[in-house]
XYZ file of C-alpha atoms in Angstrom:
325
model
C 32.403 42.891 96.166
C 33.836 46.169 97.090
C 35.915 46.090 94.056
C 32.767 45.224 91.895
C 30.615 48.090 93.293
C 33.408 50.740 93.007
C 32.614 54.473 92.847
C 34.822 55.073 89.852
C 32.677 55.168 86.732
C 35.657 54.209 84.420
C 35.616 50.786 86.011
C 32.062 50.267 84.683
C 32.897 51.539 81.250
C 35.740 49.244 80.826
C 34.332 46.035 82.251
C 30.708 46.075 80.983
C 29.905 46.445 77.158
C 26.612 47.788 75.935
C 25.946 44.567 73.923
C 26.390 42.447 77.018
C 22.704 42.825 77.974
C 21.635 41.451 74.457
C 21.565 37.727 73.995
C 23.260 36.097 70.870
C 20.061 34.710 69.381
C 18.434 38.228 69.468
C 21.435 39.567 67.579
C 21.294 36.823 64.932
C 17.617 37.394 64.404
C 18.157 41.167 63.810
C 20.974 40.461 61.415
C 18.817 37.964 59.429
C 15.918 40.524 59.324
C 18.185 43.285 57.862
C 19.692 40.931 55.314
C 16.120 39.751 54.168
C 15.018 43.396 53.835
C 18.068 44.119 51.673
C 17.381 41.137 49.488
C 13.736 42.088 49.086
C 14.689 45.592 48.110
C 17.193 44.261 45.523
C 14.549 41.911 44.021
C 12.086 44.796 43.733
C 14.710 46.909 41.897
C 15.548 44.052 39.373
C 11.829 43.537 38.680
C 11.286 47.261 38.098
C 14.239 47.335 35.638
C 12.817 44.285 33.814
C 9.391 46.000 33.510
C 10.994 49.152 32.233
C 12.961 47.192 29.617
C 9.854 45.245 28.487
C 7.861 48.413 28.221
C 10.527 50.040 26.118
C 10.826 47.021 23.762
C 6.986 46.877 23.386
C 6.914 50.539 22.521
C 9.543 49.939 19.858
C 7.843 46.933 18.382
C 4.377 48.499 18.355
C 4.840 50.693 15.291
C 6.457 47.709 13.354
C 3.366 45.518 14.232
C 1.066 48.342 13.204
C 2.853 48.801 9.810
C 2.832 44.914 9.335
C -0.909 44.641 10.107
C -1.767 47.535 7.852
C 0.324 45.894 5.027
C -1.389 42.571 5.487
C -4.813 44.178 5.414
C -3.959 46.206 2.332
C -2.646 43.061 0.586
C -5.710 41.208 1.500
C -8.055 43.962 0.386
C -6.117 44.140 -2.864
C -6.347 40.448 -3.381
C -10.076 40.524 -2.695
C -10.650 43.363 -5.157
C -8.577 41.754 -7.828
C -10.345 38.450 -7.365
C -13.821 39.991 -7.389
C -13.591 42.681 -10.113
C -10.841 42.040 -12.697
C -11.238 38.279 -13.252
C -15.078 38.556 -13.236
C -14.988 41.201 -16.173
C -12.468 39.087 -18.156
C -14.442 35.821 -17.441
C -17.659 37.531 -18.722
C -15.900 38.677 -21.890
C -14.522 35.097 -22.445
C -17.936 33.528 -21.954
C -19.512 35.897 -24.452
C -16.642 35.427 -27.007
C -16.780 31.630 -26.641
C -20.563 31.559 -27.218
C -20.132 33.685 -30.346
C -17.271 31.441 -31.497
C -19.436 28.341 -30.988
C -22.366 29.970 -32.936
C -19.990 30.840 -35.772
C -18.754 27.259 -35.925
C -22.317 25.954 -35.990
C -23.139 28.414 -38.835
C -20.219 27.119 -40.822
C -21.278 23.586 -40.206
C -24.731 24.245 -41.486
C -23.905 26.368 -44.561
C -20.419 27.748 -44.663
C -18.004 24.864 -44.844
C -20.157 21.963 -45.899
C -22.316 23.547 -48.608
C -20.027 26.112 -50.047
C -16.787 24.182 -49.710
C -14.922 27.167 -48.066
C -16.042 30.123 -45.987
C -16.333 33.578 -47.452
C -13.498 36.097 -46.879
C -15.519 38.097 -44.379
C -16.421 35.047 -42.329
C -12.812 33.844 -42.449
C -11.572 37.121 -41.137
C -14.155 37.153 -38.308
C -13.120 33.669 -37.397
C -9.488 34.497 -37.199
C -10.074 37.718 -35.308
C -12.260 36.001 -32.864
C -9.714 33.313 -32.168
C -7.074 35.908 -31.546
C -9.385 37.837 -29.140
C -10.160 34.656 -27.187
C -6.351 33.765 -27.043
C -5.642 37.218 -25.724
C -8.362 37.103 -23.134
C -7.188 33.679 -21.976
C -3.627 34.955 -21.574
C -4.881 37.964 -19.674
C -6.942 35.732 -17.309
C -3.875 33.560 -16.754
C -1.770 36.600 -15.827
C -4.460 37.897 -13.460
C -4.531 34.455 -11.733
C -0.810 34.438 -11.428
C -0.750 37.950 -9.962
C -3.447 37.072 -7.460
C -1.532 33.873 -6.478
C 1.568 35.943 -5.854
C -0.247 38.462 -3.768
C -1.820 35.690 -1.652
C 1.403 33.947 -1.247
C 2.989 37.147 0.271
C 0.700 36.954 3.301
C -0.971 34.247 5.372
C -3.793 32.949 3.089
C -7.279 32.694 4.503
C -9.878 30.197 3.540
C -12.028 32.551 1.513
C -8.997 33.773 -0.476
C -7.912 30.250 -1.234
C -11.349 29.229 -2.344
C -11.645 32.266 -4.616
C -8.326 31.439 -6.232
C -9.229 27.824 -6.697
C -12.564 28.827 -8.269
C -10.906 31.202 -10.718
C -8.443 28.555 -11.726
C -11.247 26.156 -12.431
C -13.027 28.657 -14.577
C -9.911 29.330 -16.475
C -9.331 25.594 -17.038
C -12.922 25.149 -18.197
C -12.651 28.029 -20.681
C -9.409 26.694 -22.019
C -10.839 23.241 -22.622
C -14.001 24.694 -24.312
C -11.830 26.906 -26.629
C -9.640 23.863 -27.568
C -12.717 21.737 -28.265
C -14.410 24.282 -30.483
C -11.117 25.138 -32.279
C -10.583 21.343 -32.875
C -14.016 21.003 -34.437
C -13.475 24.087 -36.649
C -10.115 22.765 -37.877
C -11.690 19.355 -38.675
C -14.470 21.098 -40.566
C -11.958 23.233 -42.443
C -9.918 20.108 -43.456
C -13.113 18.442 -44.578
C -14.056 21.445 -46.685
C -10.591 21.603 -48.183
C -10.749 17.956 -49.080
C -14.230 18.473 -50.648
C -13.019 21.524 -52.618
C -10.004 19.568 -53.948
C -12.322 16.754 -55.152
C -14.661 19.195 -56.753
C -11.693 20.845 -58.534
C -10.672 17.458 -59.853
C -13.960 16.647 -61.087
C -14.365 20.009 -62.759
C -10.917 19.685 -64.266
C -11.777 16.216 -65.608
C -15.041 17.536 -67.042
C -13.221 20.349 -68.687
C -10.511 18.007 -70.090
C -13.242 15.857 -71.767
C -14.071 18.688 -74.173
C -10.446 19.176 -75.270
C -9.164 17.935 -78.514
C -7.158 14.763 -78.819
C -3.967 16.761 -79.847
C -4.100 18.747 -76.650
C -4.522 15.521 -74.728
C -1.506 13.985 -76.402
C 0.590 17.136 -75.638
C -0.507 16.940 -72.049
C 0.417 13.278 -71.830
C 3.806 13.992 -73.409
C 4.479 16.812 -70.863
C 3.645 14.469 -68.061
C 5.896 11.773 -69.464
C 8.773 14.214 -69.759
C 8.275 15.376 -66.180
C 8.362 11.780 -64.981
C 11.526 11.108 -67.014
C 13.227 14.183 -65.498
C 12.125 13.081 -62.013
C 13.617 9.577 -62.728
C 16.880 11.097 -63.952
C 17.057 13.035 -60.707
C 16.568 9.932 -58.577
C 19.243 7.987 -60.678
C 21.721 10.833 -60.146
C 21.119 10.752 -56.444
C 21.675 6.951 -56.470
C 24.880 7.364 -58.395
C 26.192 9.986 -55.950
C 25.270 7.685 -53.101
C 27.084 4.832 -54.787
C 30.208 7.033 -55.200
C 30.152 8.016 -51.607
C 29.855 4.369 -50.477
C 32.697 3.413 -52.724
C 34.898 6.055 -51.153
C 33.988 4.858 -47.683
C 34.872 1.278 -48.735
C 38.209 2.408 -50.021
C 38.827 4.276 -46.705
C 38.037 1.254 -44.628
C 40.288 -0.908 -46.800
C 43.115 1.515 -46.253
C 42.478 1.450 -42.399
C 42.452 -2.391 -42.516
C 45.692 -2.495 -44.383
C 47.415 -0.095 -42.029
C 46.293 -2.156 -39.025
C 47.683 -5.342 -40.717
C 50.949 -3.515 -41.499
C 51.290 -2.502 -37.828
C 50.654 -6.064 -36.715
C 53.345 -7.318 -39.100
C 55.805 -4.641 -37.898
C 55.305 -5.398 -34.241
C 55.207 -9.201 -33.854
C 55.885 -8.869 -30.152
C 52.578 -7.119 -29.644
C 50.865 -9.807 -31.508
C 52.584 -12.548 -29.434
C 51.480 -10.792 -26.170
C 47.999 -10.552 -27.454
C 47.964 -14.239 -28.307
C 49.346 -15.268 -24.902
C 46.708 -13.184 -23.163
C 43.998 -14.812 -25.194
C 45.401 -18.217 -24.373
C 45.564 -17.506 -20.711
C 42.073 -16.297 -20.729
C 40.749 -19.446 -22.491
C 42.765 -21.561 -20.000
C 41.305 -19.780 -17.017
C 37.868 -20.270 -18.522
C 38.471 -23.966 -18.961
C 39.735 -24.330 -15.453
C 36.827 -22.581 -13.895
C 34.346 -24.602 -16.017
C 36.082 -27.880 -14.921
C 35.831 -26.851 -11.270
C 32.093 -25.977 -11.535
C 31.380 -29.256 -13.305
C 33.234 -31.258 -10.637
C 31.359 -29.537 -7.833
C 28.067 -30.114 -9.509
C 28.906 -33.767 -10.179
C 29.968 -34.194 -6.563
C 26.702 -32.709 -5.257
C 24.653 -35.028 -7.593
C 26.553 -38.061 -6.418
C 26.117 -37.087 -2.780
C 22.449 -36.477 -3.273
C 21.992 -39.828 -4.966
C 24.025 -41.799 -2.351
C 21.986 -40.144 0.400
C 18.652 -40.998 -1.134
C 19.683 -44.672 -1.861
C 20.800 -45.028 1.775
C 17.524 -43.672 3.064
C 15.585 -46.119 0.712
C 17.666 -49.184 1.752
C 17.404 -48.473 5.522
C 13.885 -47.197 6.198
C 13.233 -45.954 9.759
C 10.855 -48.148 11.627
C 8.594 -46.243 13.840
C 7.615 -48.183 16.930
C 4.353 -47.951 18.739
C 4.460 -47.262 22.537
C 2.599 -50.583 23.015
C 5.412 -52.545 21.341
C 7.956 -51.240 23.843
C 6.021 -52.750 26.846
C 4.955 -55.879 25.101
């Protein structure tokens, strides 16, 4: 006891530590608290860095998004303007030209082609020029529709733009079909008029030839006969030339056959090998045929024997009452 309560202060400094009065659980709690605070501070720093990085990337992507949205809006407006203004004007011109073309065809039907036999030069020129104008307008409208389709394909198409493009395509198809129908009618009328004009020319020529003298008619008949004879001579010459060509081909084939025969005579070994191959092939064919015939005959005999055995020994089906009787 005296040694424990000594008056020397160095004794207390050496024997008693300042941490001796703190229990071990309190030290562990303080250590965990400090570690959790450090971990929380580290997480806050990481989140702050992520937020700064995200803000930086958003600031970089924002001008690109603005440029992209402005491009899309400009393309959409361009598609809308082209689909509303340019095709509408061309479609109106086409409608007017087609109606004029149909009226011209009706006028030709009533008096131009049928009555006069052929249209006048002015009407013919107007008809051709109108056809060319309609063709050019159709091609122009087709180009406009293609350009609108390309513009719409470069962006995400909306429902209104798709409906407008489909409507313009349908209008172009209707105009094309109408033009083809009217043009076909005009061509048929022209062919009919040309046929009528040729018949009328033949009739007028026949009437004019009736007033000619007999000598002129004989001269005309003689010229026709000479023309027929010259045509027959040409046909005979072509036939003779064909005959000569066929004769030369026949001679060529005869020479080839003779050469082949000469080769077979010169090489009897090859001929013997070919003959042996043919004999072996025919023998194999005969053997295979015999095997197939034997198998078929065996199957038929087996089937007949089985059927006859079934018929000679019929199965008697007994009733359950017969078993107990």
